[in-house]
Amino acid sequence: MQGMLVTEYLRNDIRPLGPLDLVDEAHQTMDDYKVSHLPVVDNGHYLGMVTEDDLLNAESEKLSVKDGSTQLIRTSIEPDRHIFDALSLFHIQHLSMLPVVDEKGEYHGYLYPEDIVDLLGGDLSFSGPGGIIVLEVNINDYHLSEVAQIVESNDAKILALYLSSVPDSTKLELTLRINNTDLSRILETFNRYNYTILASYHQSLHALDLKDRFDAFMKYLNM
């Protein structure tokens, strides 16, 4: 996955709008490419993004984007930033595309969220066999070393980890992707350490054994 820098995943197949392009042209482009945002660029300089909702309120489809929009979203990301920074912006601002703009304000292209999903989905951390545990912890009690120790003491490894804050609280949600398909022992250990387990997604070996026995029993009855 190399350096996973934004510049490695640039797109340029959607032409950015100019400030004098018409509102109906913007709507047509959004419909064609199934996006709800479009960058506005003037002589290579990034001005911001228009949104579909904003343009729907324009007095006329024949107005220019400059006159038909009430506000441009200034969100962008620099080419040398890590792709995870882009993922965070997509999540926080609910964007359908993310313009890539250098420190001089020059427009380079854009990122598409599905490209990042495909990128991460192809990584071994996400695509390989394993299970997921979601924990809730107090910010002051969170120690990554302890979480890793619990997982590794059960002969497993953390493949990926995602932290998110719980709104209006001092708690964190910790999502772990682990390289075992049966997380039963790890879950028991987290329980012994008094962790709050919000969810787990895995295939218990005990459950598989019960299923095998049930299938064998049903086969016997049908003989």
Coordinates of C-alpha atoms in Angstrom, one line a residue:
M1 CA 0.0 0.0 0.0
Q2 CA 3.1 2.2 -0.3
G3 CA 3.0 5.4 1.7
M4 CA -0.8 5.7 1.4
L5 CA -0.6 9.4 0.6
V6 CA -3.5 11.3 -0.9
T7 CA -1.6 12.1 -4.1
E8 CA -1.5 8.4 -5.0
Y9 CA -5.3 8.2 -5.2
L10 CA -6.2 11.3 -7.1
R11 CA -9.0 11.4 -9.6
N12 CA -9.7 13.9 -12.3
D13 CA -12.5 12.4 -14.4
I14 CA -15.1 14.9 -13.1
R15 CA -14.4 18.3 -14.4
P16 CA -14.5 21.0 -11.7
L17 CA -17.1 23.8 -12.1
G18 CA -16.1 27.3 -13.0
P19 CA -17.8 30.2 -11.2
L20 CA -19.7 31.2 -14.4
D21 CA -21.0 27.7 -15.1
L22 CA -24.7 27.4 -14.9
V23 CA -26.7 25.8 -12.0
D24 CA -28.4 23.3 -14.4
E25 CA -24.9 22.2 -15.6
A26 CA -23.9 21.6 -12.0
H27 CA -27.1 19.5 -11.4
Q28 CA -26.5 17.5 -14.6
T29 CA -22.9 16.7 -13.6
M30 CA -24.1 15.7 -10.1
D31 CA -26.7 13.4 -11.6
D32 CA -24.3 11.9 -14.0
Y33 CA -21.7 11.0 -11.4
K34 CA -24.0 10.4 -8.4
V35 CA -22.3 13.0 -6.2
S36 CA -23.8 15.8 -4.1
H37 CA -20.7 18.1 -4.0
L38 CA -18.7 19.6 -6.8
P39 CA -15.5 21.7 -6.6
V40 CA -15.5 25.2 -8.0
V41 CA -12.2 26.3 -9.6
D42 CA -11.2 29.6 -11.2
N43 CA -8.0 29.5 -13.4
G44 CA -6.7 26.5 -11.4
H45 CA -7.4 28.2 -8.0
Y46 CA -9.8 26.3 -5.7
L47 CA -12.7 28.5 -4.5
G48 CA -14.6 25.8 -2.6
M49 CA -17.4 23.2 -3.1
V50 CA -21.0 23.7 -4.0
T51 CA -23.6 21.3 -2.6
E52 CA -26.7 19.9 -4.3
D53 CA -28.9 21.1 -1.5
D54 CA -27.6 24.7 -1.8
L55 CA -28.1 24.8 -5.6
L56 CA -31.7 23.4 -5.3
N57 CA -32.6 26.7 -3.6
A58 CA -31.3 28.8 -6.5
E59 CA -33.9 31.1 -8.0
S60 CA -33.2 29.9 -11.5
E61 CA -31.4 27.0 -13.1
K62 CA -29.9 29.5 -15.6
L63 CA -28.1 31.4 -12.9
S64 CA -24.3 31.0 -12.7
V65 CA -22.9 28.9 -9.9
K66 CA -21.4 32.1 -8.4
D67 CA -24.8 33.7 -8.3
G68 CA -26.9 30.7 -7.5
S69 CA -25.1 29.3 -4.5
T70 CA -25.2 30.9 -1.1
Q71 CA -22.1 29.4 0.4
L72 CA -19.1 27.4 -0.8
I73 CA -17.7 24.7 1.5
R74 CA -13.9 25.4 1.8
T75 CA -13.0 21.8 2.8
S76 CA -10.0 20.3 1.1
I77 CA -7.0 18.2 1.8
E78 CA -3.3 18.6 0.7
P79 CA -1.7 16.1 -1.6
D80 CA 1.0 14.9 0.9
R81 CA -1.5 14.1 3.7
H82 CA -2.1 10.5 4.7
I83 CA -5.2 8.7 3.3
F84 CA -6.5 8.2 6.9
D85 CA -6.8 12.0 7.2
A86 CA -9.0 12.0 4.2
L87 CA -11.1 9.2 5.6
S88 CA -11.7 11.2 8.8
L89 CA -12.9 14.2 6.7
F90 CA -15.3 12.1 4.7
H91 CA -16.7 10.7 7.9
I92 CA -17.0 14.0 9.8
Q93 CA -18.4 16.2 7.0
H94 CA -20.4 13.5 5.1
L95 CA -18.7 14.3 1.8
S96 CA -19.4 12.6 -1.6
M97 CA -16.0 13.8 -2.9
L98 CA -12.9 15.6 -1.3
P99 CA -10.9 18.2 -3.3
V100 CA -7.2 17.9 -3.2
V101 CA -5.6 21.4 -3.0
D102 CA -2.0 22.3 -2.3
E103 CA -0.7 25.0 0.1
K104 CA -0.9 27.6 -2.7
G105 CA -4.6 27.0 -3.2
E106 CA -4.1 25.2 -6.5
Y107 CA -6.6 22.4 -7.4
H108 CA -5.0 19.0 -8.2
G109 CA -8.1 16.7 -8.4
Y110 CA -10.3 14.9 -5.9
L111 CA -10.7 11.8 -3.8
Y112 CA -13.7 9.5 -4.1
P113 CA -14.8 7.7 -0.9
E114 CA -15.4 4.3 -2.6
D115 CA -11.8 4.3 -3.7
I116 CA -10.7 4.5 -0.1
V117 CA -13.1 1.8 1.0
D118 CA -11.7 -0.5 -1.8
L119 CA -8.2 0.4 -0.8
L120 CA -8.7 -0.5 2.9
G121 CA -10.8 -3.5 2.0
G122 CA -7.9 -5.0 0.0
D123 CA -5.5 -4.6 2.8
L124 CA -4.7 -7.8 4.8
S125 CA -5.8 -6.0 8.0
F126 CA -9.4 -5.9 6.7
S127 CA -9.7 -8.6 4.1
G128 CA -7.9 -11.5 5.9
P129 CA -9.7 -14.0 8.3
G130 CA -10.5 -12.7 11.7
G131 CA -13.0 -11.2 14.1
I132 CA -14.0 -7.8 15.5
I133 CA -14.5 -6.7 19.1
V134 CA -16.0 -3.3 20.1
L135 CA -15.1 -2.1 23.6
E136 CA -16.2 1.0 25.6
V137 CA -13.5 2.5 27.9
N138 CA -13.1 5.6 30.0
I139 CA -10.6 8.0 28.4
N140 CA -8.5 8.0 31.6
D141 CA -8.5 4.2 31.8
Y142 CA -7.5 3.5 28.2
H143 CA -4.1 2.0 27.8
L144 CA -3.3 0.5 24.4
S145 CA -0.5 -1.6 25.9
E146 CA -3.0 -3.4 28.2
V147 CA -5.5 -4.0 25.4
A148 CA -2.7 -5.5 23.2
Q149 CA -1.4 -7.6 26.1
I150 CA -4.9 -9.1 26.6
V151 CA -5.2 -10.0 22.9
E152 CA -1.6 -11.3 22.6
S153 CA -1.9 -13.4 25.8
N154 CA -4.5 -15.4 23.9
D155 CA -2.2 -16.1 21.0
A156 CA -3.7 -13.5 18.7
K157 CA -2.7 -10.2 17.1
I158 CA -4.5 -6.8 16.6
L159 CA -4.6 -6.3 12.8
A160 CA -6.4 -2.9 12.9
L161 CA -7.7 -0.5 15.6
Y162 CA -10.1 2.4 15.4
L163 CA -10.9 4.8 18.2
S164 CA -14.0 7.1 18.3
S165 CA -15.3 9.3 21.1
V166 CA -18.7 8.8 22.6
P167 CA -20.7 12.1 22.3
D168 CA -21.3 14.0 25.6
S169 CA -19.2 11.6 27.7
T170 CA -15.7 10.8 28.7
K171 CA -15.8 7.4 27.0
L172 CA -14.2 6.0 23.9
E173 CA -15.3 3.2 21.6
L174 CA -12.5 1.0 20.7
T175 CA -12.9 -1.3 17.6
L176 CA -10.4 -4.1 17.3
R177 CA -9.9 -6.3 14.2
I178 CA -8.1 -9.4 15.4
N179 CA -6.6 -12.2 13.4
N180 CA -8.6 -15.0 15.0
T181 CA -12.0 -16.2 13.9
D182 CA -12.9 -17.5 17.4
L183 CA -12.6 -14.7 19.9
S184 CA -14.2 -16.6 22.9
R185 CA -11.1 -16.7 25.0
I186 CA -10.2 -13.1 24.3
L187 CA -13.7 -12.0 25.2
E188 CA -13.5 -13.9 28.5
T189 CA -10.2 -12.2 29.3
F190 CA -11.7 -8.7 28.6
N191 CA -14.6 -9.6 30.9
R192 CA -12.1 -10.6 33.7
Y193 CA -10.4 -7.2 33.3
N194 CA -13.9 -5.5 33.6
Y195 CA -13.9 -4.1 30.1
T196 CA -17.4 -3.2 28.7
I197 CA -17.9 -5.2 25.5
L198 CA -20.4 -3.5 23.2
A199 CA -20.3 -6.0 20.4
S200 CA -18.3 -8.9 18.9
Y201 CA -18.4 -10.4 15.5
H202 CA -16.7 -13.8 15.2
Q203 CA -17.3 -17.5 14.7
S204 CA -17.0 -19.5 17.9
L205 CA -15.4 -22.9 17.6
H206 CA -18.0 -24.1 20.1
A207 CA -20.8 -22.9 17.9
L208 CA -19.2 -24.6 14.9
D209 CA -19.0 -27.8 16.9
L210 CA -22.6 -27.6 17.9
K211 CA -23.6 -27.0 14.3
D212 CA -21.6 -30.0 13.1
R213 CA -23.3 -32.2 15.7
F214 CA -26.7 -30.9 14.7
D215 CA -26.1 -31.4 11.0
A216 CA -24.9 -35.0 11.8
F217 CA -28.0 -35.6 13.9
M218 CA -30.3 -34.4 11.2
K219 CA -28.5 -36.5 8.6
Y220 CA -29.0 -39.6 10.9
L221 CA -32.8 -38.8 11.3
N222 CA -33.1 -38.6 7.5
M223 CA -31.4 -42.0 6.8

